[in-house]
Short mmCIF file of C-alpha atoms in Angstrom, two decimals:
data_model
loop_
_atom_site.label_atom_id
_atom_site.label_comp_id
_atom_site.label_asym_id
_atom_site.label_seq_id
_atom_site.Cartn_x
_atom_site.Cartn_y
_atom_site.Cartn_z
CA MET A 1 -11.95 32.40 -42.83
CA THR A 2 -15.15 32.93 -40.64
CA GLY A 3 -15.76 30.42 -38.09
CA ALA A 4 -12.42 28.73 -38.26
CA HIS A 5 -10.88 27.79 -35.51
CA ARG A 6 -7.01 29.24 -35.25
CA ALA A 7 -4.75 26.94 -34.36
CA PRO A 8 -3.11 27.95 -30.34
CA ALA A 9 -0.14 30.47 -30.58
CA PRO A 10 2.98 28.04 -30.03
CA THR A 11 4.33 28.44 -26.35
CA LYS A 12 7.25 30.22 -25.99
CA TYR A 13 9.46 28.43 -23.69
CA LEU A 14 12.93 30.32 -21.89
CA ALA A 15 15.86 29.04 -23.66
CA VAL A 16 18.62 27.04 -21.55
CA SER A 17 21.45 29.53 -21.82
CA ALA A 18 19.28 32.28 -21.37
CA LEU A 19 18.37 31.38 -18.05
CA GLY A 20 21.52 29.71 -17.38
CA PHE A 21 23.37 33.73 -17.78
CA THR A 22 20.51 35.25 -16.15
CA THR A 23 21.21 32.77 -12.65
CA ALA A 24 24.89 34.17 -13.08
CA ALA A 25 23.73 37.93 -13.57
CA SER A 26 22.20 37.36 -10.02
CA ILE A 27 25.66 35.50 -8.31
CA VAL A 28 28.06 38.32 -9.82
CA THR A 29 26.42 41.27 -9.08
CA SER A 30 29.74 43.24 -8.98
CA LEU A 31 33.56 43.23 -8.43
CA ARG A 32 33.50 43.88 -4.69
CA GLY A 33 34.34 40.16 -3.52
CA LEU A 34 37.15 40.27 -5.64
CA PRO A 35 39.97 41.38 -3.57
CA MET A 36 38.65 39.02 -0.88
CA MET A 37 39.61 35.99 -3.17
CA ALA A 38 42.30 37.45 -4.71
CA LYS A 39 43.63 37.33 -0.75
CA GLU A 40 44.01 33.82 -1.37
CA GLU A 41 46.39 33.54 -4.03
CA MET A 42 46.50 30.84 -5.72
CA THR A 43 44.28 28.55 -2.49
CA MET A 44 41.57 30.94 -4.05
CA PHE A 45 41.05 27.69 -6.70
CA PHE A 46 40.39 25.67 -3.70
CA TYR A 47 38.11 28.16 -2.34
CA ILE A 48 36.11 29.03 -5.15
CA GLY A 49 35.96 25.19 -6.51
CA PHE A 50 34.32 24.02 -2.99
CA SER A 51 31.25 27.07 -3.38
CA THR A 52 30.86 26.29 -7.22
CA VAL A 53 30.72 21.98 -6.24
CA LEU A 54 29.53 22.07 -3.04
CA PHE A 55 27.43 25.15 -2.63
CA LEU A 56 26.44 26.48 -5.62
CA ILE A 57 25.43 23.94 -8.14
CA PRO A 58 23.78 22.01 -5.05
CA ALA A 59 21.50 24.89 -3.90
CA GLY A 60 20.64 25.79 -8.11
CA LEU A 61 19.53 22.05 -7.91
CA VAL A 62 17.50 22.42 -4.87
CA ALA A 63 15.95 25.67 -5.75
CA ALA A 64 14.62 24.12 -8.79
CA GLU A 65 12.56 21.49 -8.17
CA LEU A 66 11.04 23.99 -4.40
CA GLY A 67 10.42 26.55 -7.38
CA SER A 68 8.80 23.98 -9.56
CA MET A 69 6.49 22.70 -7.15
CA PHE A 70 5.59 26.49 -5.75
CA ALA A 71 5.10 27.90 -9.44
CA ASP A 72 2.01 29.47 -8.81
CA LYS A 73 2.28 30.60 -5.40
CA ALA A 74 4.28 34.22 -5.32
CA GLY A 75 7.16 34.72 -2.50
CA GLY A 76 9.82 32.44 -3.25
CA LEU A 77 11.57 31.43 0.17
CA TYR A 78 8.52 32.27 2.48
CA ALA A 79 6.28 30.00 -0.14
CA TRP A 80 8.98 27.19 0.08
CA ILE A 81 9.68 26.96 3.97
CA SER A 82 6.06 27.58 4.78
CA GLY A 83 5.01 24.43 2.67
CA ALA A 84 7.89 22.52 4.28
CA PHE A 85 7.65 23.58 8.24
CA GLY A 86 4.80 26.42 8.66
CA LYS A 87 4.19 29.76 8.10
CA ARG A 88 5.76 30.64 11.34
CA THR A 89 9.48 29.35 9.78
CA GLY A 90 8.69 30.74 6.46
CA PHE A 91 7.88 34.49 8.17
CA ALA A 92 11.28 33.98 10.24
CA ILE A 93 13.10 32.80 7.22
CA ILE A 94 11.94 35.49 4.78
CA PHE A 95 12.85 37.96 7.48
CA LEU A 96 16.23 36.91 7.76
CA SER A 97 16.12 36.76 4.49
CA TRP A 98 15.59 40.63 4.45
CA ILE A 99 17.61 41.16 7.62
CA GLN A 100 21.07 40.02 5.97
CA VAL A 101 20.65 41.83 2.84
CA ILE A 102 20.04 45.11 4.93
CA VAL A 103 23.23 43.77 7.50
CA PHE A 104 25.26 43.70 3.54
CA TYR A 105 24.57 47.05 2.31
CA PRO A 106 27.30 48.93 4.16
CA THR A 107 29.37 46.72 2.29
CA GLY A 108 28.07 46.98 -0.95
CA MET A 109 27.72 51.20 0.28
CA SER A 110 31.56 51.08 1.46
CA PHE A 111 32.75 49.42 -2.32
CA ALA A 112 31.23 52.63 -4.12
CA ALA A 113 32.86 55.01 -1.44
CA ALA A 114 35.83 53.45 -2.45
CA GLY A 115 34.97 54.03 -6.21
CA VAL A 116 33.98 57.81 -5.41
CA ALA A 117 37.26 58.19 -3.63
CA PHE A 118 39.70 56.73 -6.90
CA ALA A 119 37.16 58.85 -9.17
CA ILE A 120 38.00 62.17 -8.02
CA ASP A 121 41.78 61.31 -7.56
CA ARG A 122 41.38 61.34 -3.58
CA PRO A 123 42.31 57.23 -3.39
CA GLU A 124 43.14 58.07 0.39
CA LEU A 125 39.80 59.00 1.52
CA ALA A 126 39.18 55.12 0.83
CA GLN A 127 41.24 53.78 4.08
CA ASN A 128 39.85 56.86 5.68
CA HIS A 129 37.20 55.22 8.36
CA ILE A 130 34.83 58.64 8.93
CA TYR A 131 34.53 59.44 5.17
CA VAL A 132 33.53 55.51 4.43
CA GLY A 133 31.00 55.64 7.34
CA ILE A 134 29.14 59.14 6.02
CA PHE A 135 29.35 58.09 2.71
CA ALA A 136 27.79 54.44 3.16
CA ILE A 137 24.98 56.88 5.49
CA VAL A 138 24.01 59.47 3.06
CA ALA A 139 24.69 57.51 -0.03
CA PHE A 140 22.11 54.82 1.03
CA TRP A 141 19.26 57.71 1.80
CA VAL A 142 20.19 59.08 -1.25
CA CYS A 143 18.86 55.45 -2.77
CA THR A 144 16.49 55.40 -0.74
CA ALA A 145 14.82 57.91 -2.15
CA VAL A 146 15.49 56.80 -5.31
CA ALA A 147 13.61 53.45 -5.05
CA PHE A 148 10.47 56.01 -3.60
CA VAL A 149 10.19 57.26 -7.30
CA SER A 150 9.19 53.53 -8.68
CA ASN A 151 9.85 49.75 -8.84
CA GLN A 152 10.00 50.67 -12.74
CA PHE A 153 12.54 53.30 -12.88
CA ALA A 154 14.56 51.60 -10.22
CA LEU A 155 14.61 47.92 -12.32
CA LYS A 156 15.98 50.51 -15.10
CA VAL A 157 18.78 52.25 -12.97
CA THR A 158 20.16 48.85 -11.89
CA ARG A 159 19.98 46.87 -14.95
CA ALA A 160 22.24 49.62 -16.56
CA GLY A 161 24.57 49.86 -13.40
CA PHE A 162 25.47 46.25 -14.25
CA LEU A 163 26.32 46.63 -18.02
CA ALA A 164 28.29 49.57 -16.90
CA GLY A 165 29.62 48.95 -13.89
CA THR A 166 30.16 45.64 -13.32
CA ALA A 167 30.67 43.93 -16.81
CA LEU A 168 32.54 46.27 -18.71
CA PRO A 169 35.13 47.04 -15.99
CA GLY A 170 35.12 43.15 -15.48
CA LEU A 171 36.45 42.47 -19.01
CA VAL A 172 38.85 45.71 -18.66
CA LEU A 173 40.26 44.07 -15.50
CA VAL A 174 41.06 41.10 -17.22
CA GLY A 175 42.18 42.84 -20.03
CA ILE A 176 44.84 44.77 -18.34
CA PHE A 177 46.12 41.82 -16.58
CA LEU A 178 46.41 39.62 -19.95
CA TRP A 179 48.54 42.88 -21.12
CA TRP A 180 50.58 42.83 -17.94
CA ILE A 181 51.45 39.22 -18.47
CA ALA A 182 52.32 39.84 -21.95
CA THR A 183 54.57 42.57 -21.24
CA GLY A 184 57.13 40.45 -18.96
CA HIS A 185 55.54 42.21 -15.38
CA SER A 186 56.25 40.70 -12.36
CA ILE A 187 53.24 38.59 -10.82
CA GLY A 188 52.39 39.23 -7.52
CA TRP A 189 51.98 35.86 -6.36
CA GLU A 190 55.86 34.72 -7.35
CA HIS A 191 56.75 37.23 -4.59
CA THR A 192 54.40 36.39 -1.90
CA THR A 193 56.23 34.98 1.82
CA ASP A 194 53.32 34.87 3.83
CA GLN A 195 53.10 31.44 5.42
CA ALA A 196 49.29 31.29 4.75
CA VAL A 197 49.67 31.39 0.70
CA THR A 198 53.55 30.51 0.40
CA VAL A 199 55.52 27.22 0.68
CA ALA A 200 59.07 26.87 0.94
CA GLU A 201 60.14 24.13 -1.91
CA ASN A 202 63.87 23.31 -2.20
CA GLY A 203 64.96 26.83 -0.73
CA HIS A 204 62.37 28.54 -3.02
CA ASP A 205 58.93 30.01 -2.34
CA SER A 206 55.87 28.26 -4.32
CA PRO A 207 52.20 29.32 -4.05
CA ARG A 208 49.95 27.03 -1.95
CA PHE A 209 47.05 25.67 -4.29
CA PHE A 210 45.41 24.19 -0.92
CA PRO A 211 44.83 26.13 2.61
CA TYR A 212 47.55 25.83 5.13
CA LEU A 213 45.43 24.68 7.86
CA ALA A 214 47.06 25.82 11.18
CA GLY A 215 43.90 26.15 12.63
CA LEU A 216 40.55 27.77 11.44
CA SER A 217 41.68 30.65 11.29
CA GLY A 218 43.39 29.63 7.97
CA LEU A 219 39.64 29.24 6.47
CA ALA A 220 37.87 32.11 7.34
CA PHE A 221 37.69 33.66 4.18
CA LEU A 222 35.97 30.70 3.05
CA ALA A 223 32.72 31.91 4.68
CA GLY A 224 32.70 35.29 2.78
CA ILE A 225 33.63 33.66 -0.40
CA LEU A 226 30.51 31.50 -0.22
CA LEU A 227 28.52 34.43 0.06
CA ASN A 228 29.85 35.81 -3.04
CA PHE A 229 28.21 32.70 -5.19
CA ALA A 230 25.19 33.13 -2.74
CA GLY A 231 21.85 33.97 -5.58
CA VAL A 232 21.94 30.92 -7.78
CA GLU A 233 18.33 30.17 -6.04
CA SER A 234 17.19 33.48 -6.89
CA GLN A 235 16.40 31.73 -10.61
CA GLY A 236 14.96 28.45 -9.70
CA VAL A 237 10.98 29.38 -9.70
CA HIS A 238 11.87 29.97 -13.56
CA SER A 239 12.64 26.52 -14.18
CA THR A 240 8.95 25.37 -15.63
CA GLU A 241 9.73 28.29 -18.13
CA LEU A 242 12.24 25.90 -19.83
CA LYS A 243 10.62 23.32 -23.01
CA ASN A 244 12.49 19.90 -20.50
CA PRO A 245 12.96 21.03 -17.64
CA ALA A 246 14.40 17.67 -16.16
CA ARG A 247 17.09 18.12 -18.55
CA GLY A 248 17.82 21.90 -19.35
CA TYR A 249 17.81 23.49 -15.92
CA PRO A 250 20.60 21.26 -14.73
CA ALA A 251 22.46 22.36 -18.41
CA ALA A 252 21.39 26.22 -17.03
CA ILE A 253 22.99 25.72 -13.41
CA MET A 254 26.01 24.42 -15.03
CA ILE A 255 26.57 27.11 -17.76
CA ALA A 256 25.85 29.80 -14.78
CA ALA A 257 28.42 27.98 -12.46
CA ALA A 258 31.01 27.83 -15.34
CA THR A 259 30.21 31.88 -16.02
CA ALA A 260 30.43 32.79 -12.56
CA PHE A 261 33.46 30.59 -11.81
CA GLY A 262 35.09 32.20 -14.91
CA ILE A 263 34.44 35.60 -13.92
CA PHE A 264 35.94 35.20 -10.06
CA THR A 265 38.65 33.74 -10.84
CA LEU A 266 39.74 35.37 -13.91
CA GLY A 267 38.94 38.95 -11.86
CA ALA A 268 40.59 37.35 -8.95
CA LEU A 269 44.06 36.15 -10.40
CA ALA A 270 43.79 39.83 -11.93
CA VAL A 271 44.27 41.72 -8.66
CA ALA A 272 46.42 38.85 -7.02
CA GLY A 273 48.85 38.85 -10.07
CA ILE A 274 49.22 42.77 -10.34
CA VAL A 275 48.58 43.89 -6.65
CA PRO A 276 51.34 42.83 -4.76
CA TYR A 277 50.26 40.32 -1.57
CA ASP A 278 50.69 42.36 1.15
CA LYS A 279 49.36 45.67 -0.98
CA ILE A 280 45.71 43.73 -1.54
CA ASP A 281 42.74 45.45 0.62
CA LEU A 282 39.45 44.25 0.66
CA ASN A 283 37.72 47.52 -0.12
CA THR A 284 39.97 48.96 -2.54
CA GLY A 285 41.58 45.71 -4.18
CA VAL A 286 39.89 46.21 -7.51
CA PHE A 287 41.12 50.25 -7.60
CA ASP A 288 44.98 49.43 -6.78
CA ALA A 289 44.81 46.73 -9.37
CA PHE A 290 44.06 48.99 -12.20
CA THR A 291 45.51 51.84 -10.75
CA LEU A 292 49.27 50.07 -10.41
CA GLY A 293 48.14 48.52 -14.64
CA PHE A 294 47.61 51.27 -16.09
CA THR A 295 50.40 53.18 -14.48
CA GLU A 296 53.31 50.76 -15.33
CA LEU A 297 51.26 49.58 -18.96
CA ILE A 298 50.29 53.42 -20.44
CA HIS A 299 52.27 55.79 -17.74
CA THR A 300 48.83 57.62 -17.06
CA ALA A 301 45.97 56.38 -14.44
CA TRP A 302 43.36 59.13 -16.09
CA PRO A 303 41.44 55.78 -17.11
CA VAL A 304 41.11 54.77 -13.22
CA ARG A 305 39.11 57.82 -12.64
CA ILE A 306 36.02 56.78 -15.05
CA LEU A 307 36.31 53.01 -14.24
CA ALA A 308 36.30 54.34 -10.55
CA ALA A 309 33.09 55.91 -11.51
CA LEU A 310 31.64 53.49 -13.33
CA ILE A 311 32.28 50.68 -10.67
CA ALA A 312 30.68 52.94 -7.57
CA TYR A 313 27.41 53.27 -9.93
CA GLY A 314 27.31 49.57 -10.49
CA ALA A 315 27.74 49.15 -6.60
CA LEU A 316 25.13 51.52 -5.94
CA ALA A 317 22.11 50.86 -8.55
CA GLY A 318 23.19 46.89 -7.31
CA VAL A 319 22.03 48.38 -3.75
CA LEU A 320 19.09 49.95 -5.30
CA ALA A 321 18.14 46.72 -6.71
CA TRP A 322 18.40 45.14 -3.56
CA ILE A 323 16.59 47.68 -1.70
CA MET A 324 13.76 47.16 -3.58
CA GLY A 325 13.49 43.36 -3.48
CA PRO A 326 13.45 41.55 -0.31
CA SER A 327 11.80 44.55 0.90
CA ARG A 328 8.82 43.57 -1.24
CA GLY A 329 8.86 39.97 -0.03
CA VAL A 330 8.58 41.41 3.59
CA LEU A 331 6.00 42.92 2.26
CA ALA A 332 4.02 40.14 1.16
CA THR A 333 4.24 38.98 4.48
CA ALA A 334 3.17 41.73 5.91
CA HIS A 335 0.01 41.47 3.80
CA ASP A 336 -0.96 37.92 5.01
CA GLY A 337 -0.85 39.18 8.37
CA MET A 338 2.64 38.47 9.86
CA LEU A 339 3.55 42.30 9.78
CA PRO A 340 2.16 44.95 11.77
CA PRO A 341 -0.57 46.92 9.74
CA VAL A 342 2.34 50.26 9.93
CA LEU A 343 4.09 48.05 7.62
CA GLN A 344 1.41 47.20 5.16
CA LYS A 345 1.72 50.97 3.72
CA VAL A 346 3.06 51.88 0.53
CA ASN A 347 2.42 54.94 -1.37
CA ASN A 348 0.32 55.75 -4.71
CA ARG A 349 3.06 53.98 -6.75
CA GLY A 350 3.09 51.05 -4.73
CA VAL A 351 6.35 50.98 -3.02
CA GLN A 352 6.89 49.98 0.76
CA THR A 353 8.13 53.62 2.01
CA ASN A 354 7.49 52.55 5.73
CA ILE A 355 9.63 49.10 5.59
CA LEU A 356 11.91 50.91 3.63
CA LEU A 357 12.57 53.77 6.07
CA ILE A 358 13.29 51.55 8.66
CA GLN A 359 15.40 49.61 6.62
CA ALA A 360 17.44 52.31 5.94
CA VAL A 361 17.73 53.45 9.90
CA ILE A 362 19.11 49.78 10.54
CA VAL A 363 21.45 50.55 7.89
CA THR A 364 22.71 53.50 9.67
CA LEU A 365 23.04 52.24 12.51
CA LEU A 366 25.22 49.25 10.99
CA SER A 367 27.07 51.71 8.78
CA SER A 368 28.10 53.81 12.23
CA ILE A 369 30.74 50.68 12.86
CA TYR A 370 32.76 52.16 10.25
CA LEU A 371 32.66 55.27 12.16
CA PHE A 372 33.84 53.59 15.15
CA MET A 373 37.09 51.14 13.01
CA ASP A 374 40.01 52.45 12.22
CA ASP A 375 40.68 49.41 9.83
CA VAL A 376 38.24 49.82 6.79
CA SER A 377 39.27 46.40 5.75
CA SER A 378 38.25 44.66 8.77
CA ALA A 379 35.34 46.53 9.55
CA PHE A 380 34.16 45.43 6.09
CA PHE A 381 35.16 42.01 7.01
CA LEU A 382 33.25 42.03 9.81
CA ILE A 383 30.09 43.34 8.76
CA SER A 384 30.55 40.53 6.08
CA ALA A 385 30.67 37.80 8.51
CA MET A 386 27.35 39.12 9.93
CA ALA A 387 25.70 38.75 6.64
CA VAL A 388 26.76 35.48 5.88
CA SER A 389 25.80 33.92 9.38
CA LEU A 390 22.42 35.14 8.64
CA TYR A 391 22.84 34.24 5.33
CA LEU A 392 24.03 30.68 5.66
CA ILE A 393 20.49 30.05 8.19
CA ILE A 394 18.64 30.41 5.70
CA TYR A 395 20.44 28.46 3.19
CA MET A 396 20.27 25.33 5.83
CA VAL A 397 16.91 25.53 6.45
CA MET A 398 16.14 25.73 2.34
CA TYR A 399 17.90 22.02 2.20
CA ALA A 400 16.01 20.83 4.99
CA ALA A 401 12.83 21.83 3.53
CA ALA A 402 13.63 20.26 0.55
CA ILE A 403 14.02 16.83 1.99
CA ARG A 404 11.39 16.94 4.29
CA LEU A 405 8.90 18.09 1.30
CA ARG A 406 9.90 14.94 -0.56
CA TYR A 407 8.42 12.89 2.72
CA THR A 408 5.44 15.23 3.23
CA ARG A 409 4.59 16.12 0.06
CA PRO A 410 5.17 13.53 -2.45
CA ASP A 411 2.03 14.25 -4.68
CA LEU A 412 3.18 17.77 -5.10
CA PRO A 413 3.82 18.07 -8.78
CA ARG A 414 7.91 18.69 -9.90
CA ALA A 415 8.39 20.35 -13.29
CA PHE A 416 11.66 19.45 -11.88
CA LYS A 417 12.90 16.77 -10.20
CA ILE A 418 16.50 15.88 -8.47
CA PRO A 419 17.68 12.66 -10.05
CA GLY A 420 17.90 9.88 -7.80
CA GLY A 421 15.00 9.88 -6.07
CA THR A 422 15.04 10.58 -2.40
CA ALA A 423 18.39 9.35 -2.09
CA GLY A 424 19.25 11.94 -5.07
CA MET A 425 17.35 14.61 -2.74
CA TRP A 426 19.72 13.39 0.25
CA ILE A 427 23.04 13.89 -1.63
CA PHE A 428 22.46 17.04 -3.30
CA ALA A 429 20.83 18.58 -0.07
CA GLY A 430 23.09 16.77 2.41
CA ILE A 431 26.22 17.73 0.38
CA GLY A 432 25.08 21.65 0.14
CA PHE A 433 23.68 21.24 4.01
CA ALA A 434 27.33 19.92 5.03
CA ALA A 435 29.08 23.15 2.88
CA VAL A 436 27.03 25.65 4.64
CA ALA A 437 27.36 24.38 8.09
CA PHE A 438 31.01 24.45 7.86
CA ALA A 439 30.93 27.63 6.23
CA PHE A 440 28.82 28.53 8.90
CA VAL A 441 31.22 27.72 11.64
CA LEU A 442 34.13 29.53 10.35
CA ALA A 443 32.38 32.57 9.98
CA PHE A 444 32.80 33.34 13.67
CA VAL A 445 36.14 32.38 13.50
CA PRO A 446 38.58 35.72 12.62
CA PRO A 447 40.59 35.41 9.61
CA SER A 448 44.73 35.41 10.35
CA GLN A 449 44.98 37.50 7.48
CA LEU A 450 43.26 40.63 8.63
CA PRO A 451 44.39 42.93 11.69
CA ILE A 452 41.02 41.68 13.49
CA GLY A 453 42.14 42.95 16.92
CA ASN A 454 40.36 41.66 20.02
CA LYS A 455 38.97 38.16 19.22
CA ALA A 456 37.10 38.20 21.51
CA THR A 457 34.99 40.93 20.23
CA TYR A 458 34.74 40.33 17.07
CA ILE A 459 33.13 36.96 17.65
CA GLY A 460 30.78 38.21 20.25
CA LEU A 461 29.88 40.73 17.45
CA VAL A 462 29.50 38.07 14.73
CA ALA A 463 27.40 35.71 17.34
CA GLY A 464 25.49 38.70 18.58
CA GLY A 465 24.19 40.22 15.52
CA ALA A 466 23.13 36.27 14.10
CA VAL A 467 21.60 35.89 18.02
CA VAL A 468 19.47 39.37 17.63
CA PHE A 469 18.89 39.59 14.43
CA SER A 470 17.42 35.64 14.24
CA ALA A 471 14.99 36.16 17.07
CA ILE A 472 13.79 39.51 16.04
CA PRO A 473 11.13 37.55 13.52
CA LEU A 474 10.15 34.64 16.22
CA ILE A 475 9.37 37.83 18.67
CA ILE A 476 7.30 39.56 15.74
CA GLU A 477 5.69 35.85 15.14
CA ARG A 478 4.80 35.50 18.62
CA MET A 479 3.40 39.67 19.15
CA LYS A 480 1.04 38.76 16.37
CA LYS A 481 -2.95 40.13 16.32
CA PRO A 482 -5.55 39.33 14.08
CA SER A 483 -6.11 42.32 13.46
CA TRP A 484 -2.87 42.75 11.45
CA VAL A 485 -4.88 40.61 8.78
CA PRO A 486 -5.75 43.53 6.36
CA PRO A 487 -9.08 43.08 3.52
CA ASP A 488 -8.26 41.51 0.43
CA GLU A 489 -8.52 45.27 -1.59
CA VAL A 490 -5.52 46.18 0.95
CA LYS A 491 -4.02 43.69 -0.35
CA ALA A 492 -4.68 43.90 -3.83
CA LYS A 493 -3.90 47.98 -4.02
CA ALA A 494 -0.47 47.26 -2.41
CA LEU A 495 0.97 43.91 -4.42
CA GLY A 496 -1.04 44.28 -7.79
CA PRO A 497 -1.74 42.00 -10.39
CA SER A 498 2.28 41.19 -10.49
CA ALA A 499 2.92 40.60 -6.68
CA ASP A 500 5.37 37.61 -7.70
CA THR A 501 8.05 38.29 -5.23
CA SER A 502 9.51 34.58 -6.21
CA HIS A 503 12.81 36.17 -7.17
CA LEU A 504 13.47 38.61 -4.42
CA THR A 505 15.10 36.78 -1.85
CA THR A 506 18.82 36.64 -2.16
CA VAL A 507 21.78 38.95 -2.21
CA SER A 508 25.62 38.49 -3.91
#
């Protein structure tokens, strides 16, 4: 009817379950971490429980409050930390978030290398450090070339990779383990004699359910396992899209925590149950579980080749997603005048080419570690420890920012607010900070379960990496010049109307 007022369109809210499962997907990005958890046998319940209760839940709730405070600003961590401690610290943290992802890439590429080795029926190559190193370097440059095409194309590749290369193989792995148990096969953790995961009771060996604390080295895997649960804060900015954020977001976090706990626990149990303890390899454990399972159950291993190819694709797709993500956040800081003009350039599709090229060069250098370390598992863990140390610094600053903003910016509206007032914030952020700080210390401790070699060299490499990478943004910030701030039209061309990079700040 002419002149009549139309009723406003109903607001579309994000379902609690949708946000919960989306958050879970941002945590469980691949099956790469299952062997590390399986290496702990039954003590994995302690590590996974620690990661879920003392890290995953506090991080999710704190990120939800920060995200709701700065929902109108792009940049995620950059906006949150800058609001609490200023742009200098905000830049340092977003830069570290980019660097830690770069440090992570070689481990993701080595997992893909193992997948390809099993797919072509050459599993021995997965333990060949020269093959793994060369594959990591070449494959990363191929992924970088794909990223040059467009953000949209990369997104399509990564979505398909998660479903086909992570979700499907994970379900098959759990199914094989259930079949393994039902047919009466020997369970791996029942025949372990390693003191780290086994205790003698009444003349019989029984699996431990709590870590053997002969020293910090027995807990060294905790930091690496914690990294597998990182990423929950990447979805915190979407808490404002729920109908009732105060009630809905904690429920979404619980859904994500339960889902991640279930996937990691069942997957790690499958690897630990099928593969004998002394045969669990951090890089090939998943593929070894498939091989043993199919060989024993159907007397052939041909399905392993298909699943390995899918897992390799999933791992490469995950790397591709993170090639585009955090580097886009760095581009946002570049157009805020925090980086020189050479890093502000994009191609005609809006892709941050120079940042991606520098990223690829750094990954090439880090992947070269595989070329010089004979034991792939040890190299895998060393690189993971470097990434963990940087990532945990980011989390400690995030928790500190949330507490500080309760005092310095109580006026900012919070669609979601951690219950219990300031005391509630201190409890959740304090627990999260303490857990992360403890894991940060462990990141520098060589694990007793791996042949690391010279402990001093290991500690020096991890500590040196943390110091050097942490110092880079501070040096860049001191060199900053007013001429680095680009004109508004340059920003608009590079970032476009959908420049929200708030969801692109983490890796798991």
